[in-house]
Amino acid sequence: MMTLLSAAPNTVLGNIIIASLSFIIVIVLIRTFAWKNITSIFEERANKINKDIDTAEAAKNEAEELVKQRTEELAGSKAEAAGIIETANDTANQNRAKILATANDEASATKQRVKEEIEQERKEALHSVKGDVADISVAIAEKLIGQSLDKSAQSQLIDSYLAKLGE
């Protein structure tokens, strides 16, 4: 057993040296052969993440631009609709004014025509009554005066009677 104990301190130190040298060799080998691959994987990953972030920002900016554009289009559409409504209201008001003016003109024309018809009928009635009144008045006058009237006296008598009747 002694030999194991006496050889053990050297073995432990030897194991530490061998493990340390092996670790250093592994690090050098990794550094020489695999380090570029490992760092390139990390760089690719970082580049992919940066690219994804840039793409997301570009998509966000594009979406904001589309929202802004749609908002402007909506505002333009609202303004256009308001203009169309205003034009329609103006047209309706103009049409209403024209219709009212036409109706008033037609009413005035009808009123004037009715007045003219009434005046014409009154004249015709007076004219037709004139003959009847003339005959009656001549008969009355002949009875009152006791003599026959000539044409001019008869005409004067009728005209004076009609003038009094028209008042």
CSV table of C-alpha atoms in Angstrom, one decimal:
chain,number,residue,atom,x,y,z
A,1,MET,CA,0.0,0.0,0.0
A,2,MET,CA,2.8,2.2,0.5
A,3,THR,CA,3.7,2.2,-3.0
A,4,LEU,CA,0.3,3.5,-3.9
A,5,LEU,CA,0.6,6.3,-1.3
A,6,SER,CA,4.0,7.3,-2.4
A,7,ALA,CA,3.1,7.3,-6.0
A,8,ALA,CA,-0.2,9.1,-5.4
A,9,PRO,CA,1.0,12.6,-4.9
A,10,ASN,CA,2.9,12.5,-8.1
A,11,THR,CA,-0.1,11.0,-9.9
A,12,VAL,CA,-2.5,13.7,-8.7
A,13,LEU,CA,-0.1,16.4,-9.8
A,14,GLY,CA,0.5,14.6,-13.1
A,15,ASN,CA,-3.2,14.2,-13.6
A,16,ILE,CA,-3.7,18.0,-13.0
A,17,ILE,CA,-0.9,18.8,-15.5
A,18,ILE,CA,-2.3,16.4,-18.1
A,19,ALA,CA,-5.9,17.7,-17.7
A,20,SER,CA,-4.7,21.3,-17.9
A,21,LEU,CA,-2.6,20.6,-21.0
A,22,SER,CA,-5.5,18.7,-22.5
A,23,PHE,CA,-7.8,21.6,-21.7
A,24,ILE,CA,-5.4,24.1,-23.3
A,25,ILE,CA,-5.0,21.9,-26.3
A,26,VAL,CA,-8.8,21.6,-26.7
A,27,ILE,CA,-9.1,25.4,-26.4
A,28,VAL,CA,-6.4,25.9,-29.0
A,29,LEU,CA,-8.0,23.3,-31.3
A,30,ILE,CA,-11.5,24.9,-30.8
A,31,ARG,CA,-10.0,28.3,-31.4
A,32,THR,CA,-8.2,27.1,-34.5
A,33,PHE,CA,-10.8,25.0,-36.1
A,34,ALA,CA,-14.3,25.7,-34.6
A,35,TRP,CA,-14.1,29.3,-33.3
A,36,LYS,CA,-14.9,30.9,-36.7
A,37,ASN,CA,-17.9,28.5,-37.2
A,38,ILE,CA,-19.2,29.3,-33.7
A,39,THR,CA,-18.8,33.0,-34.0
A,40,SER,CA,-20.3,33.0,-37.5
A,41,ILE,CA,-23.3,31.1,-36.2
A,42,PHE,CA,-23.7,33.8,-33.5
A,43,GLU,CA,-23.2,36.5,-36.1
A,44,GLU,CA,-25.7,35.0,-38.4
A,45,ARG,CA,-28.2,34.7,-35.5
A,46,ALA,CA,-27.6,38.4,-34.6
A,47,ASN,CA,-27.9,39.4,-38.2
A,48,LYS,CA,-31.1,37.4,-38.6
A,49,ILE,CA,-32.5,39.1,-35.4
A,50,ASN,CA,-31.5,42.5,-36.7
A,51,LYS,CA,-33.0,41.8,-40.1
A,52,ASP,CA,-36.3,40.6,-38.4
A,53,ILE,CA,-36.4,43.8,-36.3
A,54,ASP,CA,-35.8,45.9,-39.4
A,55,THR,CA,-38.5,44.0,-41.3
A,56,ALA,CA,-40.9,44.4,-38.4
A,57,GLU,CA,-40.1,48.2,-38.2
A,58,ALA,CA,-40.6,48.5,-42.0
A,59,ALA,CA,-43.9,46.7,-41.8
A,60,LYS,CA,-45.0,48.9,-38.9
A,61,ASN,CA,-44.0,52.0,-40.8
A,62,GLU,CA,-45.9,50.7,-43.9
A,63,ALA,CA,-49.0,49.9,-41.8
A,64,GLU,CA,-48.8,53.4,-40.2
A,65,GLU,CA,-48.5,54.9,-43.7
A,66,LEU,CA,-51.5,52.9,-44.9
A,67,VAL,CA,-53.5,54.0,-41.9
A,68,LYS,CA,-52.6,57.6,-42.6
A,69,GLN,CA,-53.5,57.2,-46.3
A,70,ARG,CA,-56.9,55.6,-45.5
A,71,THR,CA,-57.6,58.3,-42.9
A,72,GLU,CA,-56.9,61.0,-45.5
A,73,GLU,CA,-59.0,59.1,-48.1
A,74,LEU,CA,-61.8,58.8,-45.6
A,75,ALA,CA,-61.6,62.5,-44.8
A,76,GLY,CA,-61.7,63.3,-48.5
A,77,SER,CA,-64.7,61.0,-49.0
A,78,LYS,CA,-66.5,62.7,-46.1
A,79,ALA,CA,-65.7,66.1,-47.6
A,80,GLU,CA,-66.9,64.9,-51.0
A,81,ALA,CA,-70.1,63.5,-49.5
A,82,ALA,CA,-70.7,66.8,-47.6
A,83,GLY,CA,-70.2,68.7,-50.9
A,84,ILE,CA,-72.6,66.4,-52.7
A,85,ILE,CA,-75.2,66.8,-50.0
A,86,GLU,CA,-74.8,70.6,-50.0
A,87,THR,CA,-75.1,70.6,-53.8
A,88,ALA,CA,-78.3,68.5,-53.6
A,89,ASN,CA,-79.7,70.8,-50.9
A,90,ASP,CA,-78.9,73.9,-53.0
A,91,THR,CA,-80.5,72.2,-56.1
A,92,ALA,CA,-83.6,71.2,-54.0
A,93,ASN,CA,-83.9,74.8,-52.7
A,94,GLN,CA,-83.6,76.2,-56.2
A,95,ASN,CA,-86.2,73.7,-57.5
A,96,ARG,CA,-88.5,74.5,-54.6
A,97,ALA,CA,-88.1,78.3,-55.3
A,98,LYS,CA,-88.8,77.7,-59.0
A,99,ILE,CA,-91.9,75.6,-58.3
A,100,LEU,CA,-93.2,78.2,-55.8
A,101,ALA,CA,-92.6,81.0,-58.4
A,102,THR,CA,-94.3,79.0,-61.1
A,103,ALA,CA,-97.2,78.2,-58.8
A,104,ASN,CA,-97.5,81.9,-57.8
A,105,ASP,CA,-97.4,82.9,-61.4
A,106,GLU,CA,-100.0,80.4,-62.4
A,107,ALA,CA,-102.2,81.5,-59.5
A,108,SER,CA,-101.8,85.1,-60.5
A,109,ALA,CA,-102.5,84.3,-64.1
A,110,THR,CA,-105.6,82.2,-63.1
A,111,LYS,CA,-106.8,85.0,-60.9
A,112,GLN,CA,-106.4,87.6,-63.6
A,113,ARG,CA,-108.1,85.3,-66.2
A,114,VAL,CA,-111.0,84.7,-63.8
A,115,LYS,CA,-111.3,88.5,-63.2
A,116,GLU,CA,-111.3,89.1,-66.9
A,117,GLU,CA,-113.9,86.3,-67.4
A,118,ILE,CA,-116.1,87.8,-64.7
A,119,GLU,CA,-115.7,91.3,-66.2
A,120,GLN,CA,-116.6,89.9,-69.7
A,121,GLU,CA,-119.6,88.0,-68.3
A,122,ARG,CA,-120.7,91.2,-66.5
A,123,LYS,CA,-120.4,93.1,-69.7
A,124,GLU,CA,-122.3,90.5,-71.6
A,125,ALA,CA,-125.0,90.4,-68.9
A,126,LEU,CA,-125.3,94.2,-69.0
A,127,HIS,CA,-125.4,94.1,-72.7
A,128,SER,CA,-128.1,91.4,-72.7
A,129,VAL,CA,-130.0,93.2,-70.0
A,130,LYS,CA,-129.6,96.5,-71.9
A,131,GLY,CA,-131.9,95.3,-74.6
A,132,ASP,CA,-134.5,94.1,-72.2
A,133,VAL,CA,-134.3,97.2,-70.0
A,134,ALA,CA,-134.5,99.4,-73.1
A,135,ASP,CA,-137.7,97.8,-74.2
A,136,ILE,CA,-139.2,97.9,-70.7
A,137,SER,CA,-138.1,101.5,-70.1
A,138,VAL,CA,-139.4,102.6,-73.4
A,139,ALA,CA,-142.8,101.0,-72.6
A,140,ILE,CA,-142.8,102.6,-69.1
A,141,ALA,CA,-141.7,106.0,-70.5
A,142,GLU,CA,-144.4,105.8,-73.2
A,143,LYS,CA,-147.0,105.1,-70.6
A,144,LEU,CA,-145.7,107.9,-68.3
A,145,ILE,CA,-145.1,110.5,-71.0
A,146,GLY,CA,-147.9,109.3,-73.1
A,147,GLN,CA,-146.1,109.6,-76.3
A,148,SER,CA,-143.6,107.6,-78.3
A,149,LEU,CA,-139.9,108.3,-78.1
A,150,ASP,CA,-137.6,108.6,-81.0
A,151,LYS,CA,-134.4,106.6,-81.4
A,152,SER,CA,-132.0,109.2,-80.0
A,153,ALA,CA,-134.2,110.0,-76.9
A,154,GLN,CA,-134.6,106.3,-76.3
A,155,SER,CA,-130.9,105.7,-76.5
A,156,GLN,CA,-130.2,108.6,-74.0
A,157,LEU,CA,-132.8,107.3,-71.6
A,158,ILE,CA,-131.3,103.8,-71.7
A,159,ASP,CA,-127.8,105.1,-71.2
A,160,SER,CA,-128.7,107.2,-68.2
A,161,TYR,CA,-130.6,104.3,-66.7
A,162,LEU,CA,-127.7,101.9,-67.2
A,163,ALA,CA,-125.3,104.4,-65.8
A,164,LYS,CA,-127.4,104.6,-62.6
A,165,LEU,CA,-127.6,100.8,-62.6
A,166,GLY,CA,-123.8,100.4,-63.0
A,167,GLU,CA,-123.1,102.6,-60.0
